Coordinates of C-alpha atoms and ligand atoms in Angstrom, one line a residue:
X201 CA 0.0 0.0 0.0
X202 CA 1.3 3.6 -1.0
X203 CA 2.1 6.2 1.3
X204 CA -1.5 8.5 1.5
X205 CA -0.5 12.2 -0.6
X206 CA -1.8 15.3 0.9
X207 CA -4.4 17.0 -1.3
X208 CA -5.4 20.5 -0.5
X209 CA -8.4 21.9 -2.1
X210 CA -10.1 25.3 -1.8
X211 CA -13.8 26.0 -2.7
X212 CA -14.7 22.9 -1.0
X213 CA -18.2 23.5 -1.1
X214 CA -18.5 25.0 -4.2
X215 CA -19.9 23.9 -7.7
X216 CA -16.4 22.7 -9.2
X217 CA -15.9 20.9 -5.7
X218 CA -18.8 19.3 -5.8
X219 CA -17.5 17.7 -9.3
X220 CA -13.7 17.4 -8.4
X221 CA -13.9 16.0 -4.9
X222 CA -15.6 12.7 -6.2
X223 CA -13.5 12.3 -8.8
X224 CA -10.3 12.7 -6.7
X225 CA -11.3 10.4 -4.1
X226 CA -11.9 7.5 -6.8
X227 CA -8.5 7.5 -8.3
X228 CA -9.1 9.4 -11.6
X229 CA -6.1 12.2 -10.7
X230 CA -3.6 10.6 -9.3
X231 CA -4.1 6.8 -10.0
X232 CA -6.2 3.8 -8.6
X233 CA -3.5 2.4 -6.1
X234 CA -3.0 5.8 -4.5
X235 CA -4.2 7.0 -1.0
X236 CA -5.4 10.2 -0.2
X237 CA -5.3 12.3 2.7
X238 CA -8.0 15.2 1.8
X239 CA -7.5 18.6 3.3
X240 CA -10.6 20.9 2.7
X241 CA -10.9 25.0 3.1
X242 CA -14.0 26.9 2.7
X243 CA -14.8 30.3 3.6
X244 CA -15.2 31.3 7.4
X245 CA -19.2 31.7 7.6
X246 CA -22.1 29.7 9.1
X247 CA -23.4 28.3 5.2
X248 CA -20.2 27.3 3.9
X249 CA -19.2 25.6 6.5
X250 CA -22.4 23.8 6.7
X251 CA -22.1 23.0 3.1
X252 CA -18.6 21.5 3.4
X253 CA -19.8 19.6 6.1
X254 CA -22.6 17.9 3.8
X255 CA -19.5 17.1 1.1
X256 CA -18.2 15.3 3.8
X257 CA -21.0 13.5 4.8
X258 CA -21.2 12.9 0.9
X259 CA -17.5 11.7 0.6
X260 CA -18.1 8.9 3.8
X261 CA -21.4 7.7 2.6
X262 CA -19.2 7.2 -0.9
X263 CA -17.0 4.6 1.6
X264 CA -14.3 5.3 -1.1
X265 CA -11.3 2.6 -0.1
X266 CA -8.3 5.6 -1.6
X267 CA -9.9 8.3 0.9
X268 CA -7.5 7.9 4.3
X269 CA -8.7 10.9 5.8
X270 CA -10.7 14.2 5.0
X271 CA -10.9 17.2 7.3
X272 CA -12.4 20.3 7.1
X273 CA -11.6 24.0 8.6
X274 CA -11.8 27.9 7.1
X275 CA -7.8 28.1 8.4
X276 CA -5.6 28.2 5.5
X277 CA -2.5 27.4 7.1
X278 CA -4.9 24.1 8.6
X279 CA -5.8 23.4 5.3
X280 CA -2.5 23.2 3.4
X281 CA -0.2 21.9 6.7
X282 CA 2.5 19.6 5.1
X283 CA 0.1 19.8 1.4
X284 CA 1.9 18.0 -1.2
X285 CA -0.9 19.6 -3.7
X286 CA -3.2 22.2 -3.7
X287 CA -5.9 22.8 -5.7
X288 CA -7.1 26.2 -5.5
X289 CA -10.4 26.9 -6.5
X290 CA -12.3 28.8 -3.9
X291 CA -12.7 32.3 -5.3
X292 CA -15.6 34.2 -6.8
X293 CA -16.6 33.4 -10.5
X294 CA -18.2 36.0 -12.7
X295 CA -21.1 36.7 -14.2
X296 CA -22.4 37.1 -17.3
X297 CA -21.5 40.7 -17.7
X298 CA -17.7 40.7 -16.8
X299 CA -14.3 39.7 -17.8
X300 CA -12.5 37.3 -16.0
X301 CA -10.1 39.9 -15.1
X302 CA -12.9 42.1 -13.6
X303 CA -12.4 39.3 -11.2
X304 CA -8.8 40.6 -9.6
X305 CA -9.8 42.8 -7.3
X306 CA -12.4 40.4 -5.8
X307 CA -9.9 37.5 -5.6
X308 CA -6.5 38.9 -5.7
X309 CA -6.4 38.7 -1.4
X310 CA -7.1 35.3 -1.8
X311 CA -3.9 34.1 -3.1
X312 CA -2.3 36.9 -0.9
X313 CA -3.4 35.3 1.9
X314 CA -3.7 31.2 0.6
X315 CA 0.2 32.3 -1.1
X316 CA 1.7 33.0 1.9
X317 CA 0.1 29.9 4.4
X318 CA 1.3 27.5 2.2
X319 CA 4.9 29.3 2.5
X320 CA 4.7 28.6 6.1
X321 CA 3.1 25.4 6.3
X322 CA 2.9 23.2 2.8
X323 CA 5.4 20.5 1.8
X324 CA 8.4 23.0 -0.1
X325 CA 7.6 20.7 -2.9
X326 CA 4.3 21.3 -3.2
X327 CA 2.6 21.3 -6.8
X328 CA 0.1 24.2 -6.7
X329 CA -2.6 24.0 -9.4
X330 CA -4.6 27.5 -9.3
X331 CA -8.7 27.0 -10.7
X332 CA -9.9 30.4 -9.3
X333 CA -10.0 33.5 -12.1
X334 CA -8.2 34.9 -13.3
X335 CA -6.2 32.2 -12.8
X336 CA -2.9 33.0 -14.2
X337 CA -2.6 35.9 -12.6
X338 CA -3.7 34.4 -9.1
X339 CA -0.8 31.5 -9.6
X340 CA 0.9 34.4 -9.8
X341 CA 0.3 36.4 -7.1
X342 CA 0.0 33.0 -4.9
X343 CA 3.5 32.1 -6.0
X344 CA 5.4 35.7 -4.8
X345 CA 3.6 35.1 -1.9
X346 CA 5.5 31.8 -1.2
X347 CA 9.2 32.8 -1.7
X348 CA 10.4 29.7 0.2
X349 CA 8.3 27.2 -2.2
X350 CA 9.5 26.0 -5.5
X351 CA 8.7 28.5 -8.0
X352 CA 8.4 26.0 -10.7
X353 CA 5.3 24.2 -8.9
X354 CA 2.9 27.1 -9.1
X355 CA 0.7 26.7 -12.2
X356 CA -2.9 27.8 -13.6
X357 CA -5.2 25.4 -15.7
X358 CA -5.6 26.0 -19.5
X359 CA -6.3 22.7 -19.9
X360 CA -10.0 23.5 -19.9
X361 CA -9.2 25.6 -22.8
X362 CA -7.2 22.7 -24.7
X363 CA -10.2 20.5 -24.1
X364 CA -12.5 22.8 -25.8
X365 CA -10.1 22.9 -28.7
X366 CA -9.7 19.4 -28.9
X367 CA -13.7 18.3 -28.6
X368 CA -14.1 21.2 -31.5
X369 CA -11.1 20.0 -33.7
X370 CA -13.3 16.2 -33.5
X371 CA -16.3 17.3 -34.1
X372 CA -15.0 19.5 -37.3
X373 CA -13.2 17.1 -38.8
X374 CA -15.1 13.5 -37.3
X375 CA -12.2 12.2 -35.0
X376 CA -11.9 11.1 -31.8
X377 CA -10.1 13.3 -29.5
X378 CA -7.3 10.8 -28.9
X379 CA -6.3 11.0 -32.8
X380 CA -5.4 14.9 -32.0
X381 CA -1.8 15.7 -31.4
X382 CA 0.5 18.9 -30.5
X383 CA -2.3 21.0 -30.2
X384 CA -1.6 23.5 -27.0
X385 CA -3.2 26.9 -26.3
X386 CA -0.8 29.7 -25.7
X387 CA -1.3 32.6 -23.0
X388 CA -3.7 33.4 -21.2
X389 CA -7.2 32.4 -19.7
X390 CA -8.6 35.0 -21.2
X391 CA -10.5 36.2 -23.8
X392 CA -6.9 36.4 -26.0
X393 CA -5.8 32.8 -25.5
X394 CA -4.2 31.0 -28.9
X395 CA -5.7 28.0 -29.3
X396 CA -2.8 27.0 -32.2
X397 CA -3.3 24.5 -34.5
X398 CA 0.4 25.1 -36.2
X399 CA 1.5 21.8 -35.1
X400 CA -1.1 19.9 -34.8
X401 CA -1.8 16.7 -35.9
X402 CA -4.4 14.1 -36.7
X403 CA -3.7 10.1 -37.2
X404 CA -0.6 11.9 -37.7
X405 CA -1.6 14.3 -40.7
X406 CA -1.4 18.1 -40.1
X407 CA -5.0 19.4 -38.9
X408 CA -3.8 22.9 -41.1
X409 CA -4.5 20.8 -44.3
X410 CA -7.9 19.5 -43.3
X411 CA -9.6 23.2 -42.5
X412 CA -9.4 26.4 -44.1
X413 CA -7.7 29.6 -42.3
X414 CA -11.0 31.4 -42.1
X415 CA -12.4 28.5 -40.1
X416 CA -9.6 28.6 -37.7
X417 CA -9.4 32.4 -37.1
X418 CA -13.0 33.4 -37.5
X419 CA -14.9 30.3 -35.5
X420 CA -12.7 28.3 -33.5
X421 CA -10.6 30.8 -32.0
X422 CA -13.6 32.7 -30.8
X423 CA -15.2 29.9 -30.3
X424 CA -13.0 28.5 -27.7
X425 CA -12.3 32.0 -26.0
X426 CA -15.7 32.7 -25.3
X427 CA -16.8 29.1 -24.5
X428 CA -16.9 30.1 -20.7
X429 CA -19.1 33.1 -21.0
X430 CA -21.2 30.6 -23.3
X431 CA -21.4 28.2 -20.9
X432 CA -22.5 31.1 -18.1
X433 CA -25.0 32.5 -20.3
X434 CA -26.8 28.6 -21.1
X435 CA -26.2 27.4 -17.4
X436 CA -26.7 30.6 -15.4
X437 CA -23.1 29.6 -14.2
X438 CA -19.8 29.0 -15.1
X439 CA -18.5 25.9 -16.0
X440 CA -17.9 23.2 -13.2
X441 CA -18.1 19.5 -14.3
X442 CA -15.5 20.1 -17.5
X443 CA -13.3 22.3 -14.9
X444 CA -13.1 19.7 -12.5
X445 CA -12.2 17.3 -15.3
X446 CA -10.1 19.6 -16.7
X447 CA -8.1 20.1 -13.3
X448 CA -7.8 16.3 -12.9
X449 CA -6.4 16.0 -16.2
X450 CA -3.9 18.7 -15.7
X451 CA -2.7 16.9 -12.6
X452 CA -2.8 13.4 -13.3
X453 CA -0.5 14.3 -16.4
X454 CA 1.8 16.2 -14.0
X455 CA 1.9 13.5 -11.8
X456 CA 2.0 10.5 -13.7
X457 CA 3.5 11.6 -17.1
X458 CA 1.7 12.6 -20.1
X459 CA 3.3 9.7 -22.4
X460 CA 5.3 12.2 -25.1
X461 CA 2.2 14.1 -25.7
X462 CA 1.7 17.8 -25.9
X463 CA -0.2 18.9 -23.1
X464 CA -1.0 23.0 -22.1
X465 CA -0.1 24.0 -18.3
X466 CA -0.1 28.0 -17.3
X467 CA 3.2 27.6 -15.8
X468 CA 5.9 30.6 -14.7
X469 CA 7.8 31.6 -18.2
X470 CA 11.6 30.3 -18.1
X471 CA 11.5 33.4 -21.1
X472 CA 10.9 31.0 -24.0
X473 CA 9.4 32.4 -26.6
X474 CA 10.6 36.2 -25.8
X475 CA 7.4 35.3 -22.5
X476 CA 8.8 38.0 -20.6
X477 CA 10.2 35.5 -17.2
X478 CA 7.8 34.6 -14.2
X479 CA 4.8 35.7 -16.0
X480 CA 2.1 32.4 -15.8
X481 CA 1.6 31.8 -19.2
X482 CA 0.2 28.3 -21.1
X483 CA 3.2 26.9 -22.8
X484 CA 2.8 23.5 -24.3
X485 CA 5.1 21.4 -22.1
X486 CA 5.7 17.3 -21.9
X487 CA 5.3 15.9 -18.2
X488 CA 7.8 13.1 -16.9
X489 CA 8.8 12.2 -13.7
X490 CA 6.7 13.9 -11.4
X491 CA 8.2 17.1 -13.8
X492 CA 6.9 19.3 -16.7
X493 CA 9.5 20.8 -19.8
X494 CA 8.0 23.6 -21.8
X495 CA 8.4 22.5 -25.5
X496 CA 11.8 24.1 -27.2
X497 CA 12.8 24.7 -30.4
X498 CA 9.2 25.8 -32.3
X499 CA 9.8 28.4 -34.9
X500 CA 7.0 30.7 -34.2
X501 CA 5.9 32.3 -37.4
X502 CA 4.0 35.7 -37.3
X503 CA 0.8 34.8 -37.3
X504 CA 2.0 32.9 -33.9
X505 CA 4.1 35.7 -32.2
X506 CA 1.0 38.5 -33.0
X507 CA -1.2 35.8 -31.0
X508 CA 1.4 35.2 -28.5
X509 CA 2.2 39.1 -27.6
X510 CA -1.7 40.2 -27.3
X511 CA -1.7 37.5 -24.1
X512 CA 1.8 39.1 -23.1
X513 CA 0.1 42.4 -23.1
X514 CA -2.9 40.9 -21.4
X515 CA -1.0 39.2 -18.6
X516 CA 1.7 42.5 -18.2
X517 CA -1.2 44.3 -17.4
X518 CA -2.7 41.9 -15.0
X519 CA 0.8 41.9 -13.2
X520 CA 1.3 45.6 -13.3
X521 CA -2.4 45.7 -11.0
X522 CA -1.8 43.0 -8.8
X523 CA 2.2 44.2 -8.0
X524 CA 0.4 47.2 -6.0
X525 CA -1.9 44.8 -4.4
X526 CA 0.8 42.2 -3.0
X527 CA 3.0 45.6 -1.7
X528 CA 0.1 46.9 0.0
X529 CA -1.0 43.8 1.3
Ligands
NAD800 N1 -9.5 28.2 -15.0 C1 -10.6 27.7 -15.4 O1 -10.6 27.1 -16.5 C2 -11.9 27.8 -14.7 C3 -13.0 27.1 -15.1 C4 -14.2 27.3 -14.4 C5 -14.3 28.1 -13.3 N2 -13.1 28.8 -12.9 C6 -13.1 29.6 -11.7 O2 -13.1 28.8 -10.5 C7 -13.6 29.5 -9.4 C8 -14.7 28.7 -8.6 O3 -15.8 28.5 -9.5 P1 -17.1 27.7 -8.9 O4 -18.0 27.6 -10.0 O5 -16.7 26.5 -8.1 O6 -17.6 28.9 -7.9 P2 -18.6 28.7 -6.6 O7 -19.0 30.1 -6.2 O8 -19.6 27.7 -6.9 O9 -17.6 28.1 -5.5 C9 -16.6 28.8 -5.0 C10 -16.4 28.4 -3.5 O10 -15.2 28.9 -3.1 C11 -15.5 29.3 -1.7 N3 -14.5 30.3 -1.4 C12 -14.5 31.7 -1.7 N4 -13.4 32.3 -1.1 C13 -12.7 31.3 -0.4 C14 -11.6 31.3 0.3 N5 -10.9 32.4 0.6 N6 -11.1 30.1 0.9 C15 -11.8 29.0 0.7 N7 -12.9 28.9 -0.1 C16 -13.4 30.1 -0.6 C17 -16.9 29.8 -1.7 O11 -17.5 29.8 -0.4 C18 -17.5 28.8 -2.6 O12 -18.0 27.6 -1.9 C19 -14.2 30.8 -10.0 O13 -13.2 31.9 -9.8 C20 -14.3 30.5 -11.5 O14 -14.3 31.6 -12.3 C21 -12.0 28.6 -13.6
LMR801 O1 -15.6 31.7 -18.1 C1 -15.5 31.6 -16.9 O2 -15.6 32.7 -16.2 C2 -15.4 30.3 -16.2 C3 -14.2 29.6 -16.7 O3 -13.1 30.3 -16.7 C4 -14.5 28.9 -18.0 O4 -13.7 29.1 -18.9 O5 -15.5 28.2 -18.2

């Protein structure tokens, strides 16, 4: 029997929680053999707390045999004491009016204050996956919070957005997604991201010969960039089952390998790709050993570095706002 792994998770009681916690607890993120010990956080009122206390009952009455422990509190540094990973999705998510960066200066504090209990308390080596919008900029702001943490372990999910372009790439051209190669989505979580199709492949034939440019800039992009407000306008809420599945994707492959494949993390820019360093950006990287490597060596063409420099500008911005908040916090 394996050693149980400490899994943090914020937003216990929310709407992606109620998808995610399930999921983890059966052995879809970090593998059927694998124990968990599950460390929840919720907000410090009367209802949440009650909710989270009804996910518990949920997760016992599920008697799932990988689920060690689970406990409960509104005390960050409780939460994430000796977390190997943290999943941070407690924060507010918008509405159908707003940008997700509208969301900064209702979320920013946060990762202030979740940044800097895991810096006292969490494993050094904890892997930090950040859910909560805008969520490159709060893996950001969590990570300078958390000087005495690896750097490298503090990441934000696009794989949501890599899943979007995948399911629209199969329906388009009547694959199945697992015939889809090298297809990442550059930037940010935002309403720029690049879903790029330069390199992508599928049953090894490049997808760029199967659908005309139009198609590419004038529906899919767009498409995939505004598939959350989409979603918010249908459901009357942002999307939760596909985020939860999207954030158990992101770190199962971080865990356990992604096999060769392309996958897209938001992780801190190493400056590949003139990514101005630390900024969060989503890099198609290749996951081995518990590890990630950005993909090297892609000749960008212009098309590519126009795309690429609009979520630079985007994420700059973000970083520029959120400086002032970490100094004054
Ligand atoms: N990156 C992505 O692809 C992606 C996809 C979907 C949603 N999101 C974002 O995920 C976040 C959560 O979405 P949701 O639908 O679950 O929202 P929700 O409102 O249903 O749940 C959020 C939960 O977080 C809790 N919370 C708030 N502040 C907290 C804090 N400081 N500590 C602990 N818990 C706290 C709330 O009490 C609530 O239970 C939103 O910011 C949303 O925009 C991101
Ligand atoms: O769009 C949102 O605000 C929610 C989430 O980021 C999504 O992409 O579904």
């Amino acid at each position: 029997m394996k050693k149980p792994i400490k899994v943090a998770v914020t937003g216990a009681a929310g709407q992606i929680g109620y998808s995610l916690l399930f999921r983890i607890c059966s052995g879809d993120m970090l593998g059927k053999d694998q124990p968990i010990d599950l460390m929840l956080l919720e907000r410090n009122n009367e209802a949440s707390m009650a909710a989270s206390r009804g996910v518990i009952m949920e997760l016992d009455d599920c008697a799932f045999p990988l689920l060690n422990s689970v406990s409960s509190s509104c005390c960050a540094k409780e939460c994430f004491a000796g977390a190997q990973i943290a999943l941070l999705v407690g924060a507010r998510p918008r509405s159908a009016d707003m940008q997700r960066s509208d969301l900064l200066a209702a979320n920013a504090q946060i990762f202030v204050e979740q940044g800097r209990a895991m810096n006292e308390v969490a494993d050094p080596n904890i892997k930090v996956l950040v859910v909560g919008n805008p969520c490159n900029t709060n893996a950001y702001i969590a990570r300078r919070c958390a000087p005495n943490l690896n750097p490298r372990n503090f990441t934000a999910m696009m794989r949501l957005d890599q899943n979007r372009t995948f399911s629209q790439i199969a329906h388009k051209l009547d694959c199945k997604v697992t015939d889809i190669e090298k297809l990442p989505v550059w930037g940010n979580h935002g309403g720029t991201m690049f879903p790029d199709l330069t390199n992508a492949t599928v049953r090894g034939e490049a997808v760029m010969n199967l659908i005309d440019q139009t198609w590419y800039t004038e529906d899919l992009i767009p498409t995939v960039a505004s598939r959350g407000s989409a979603i918010i306008k249908a459901r009357g809420h942002s999307s939760a089952a596909s985020a939860a599945n999207a954030a158990i994707d992101h770190v199962r492959d971080w865990v356990n390998g992604s096999n060769g494949r392309w996958v897209t993390m938001a992780v801190p820019s190493d400056g590949s790709y003139g990514v101005p360093e630390g900024l969060t950006f989503g890099f198609p990287v290749v996951c081995k050993d518990g590890d990630y490597e950005i993909v090297k060596g892609l000749e960008l063409s212009d098309f590519q570095k126009e795309r690429i420099a609009k979520n630079v500008k985007a994420l700059t911005e973000e970083r520029e706002i959120v400086d002032q908040i970490i100094a004054q916090a």
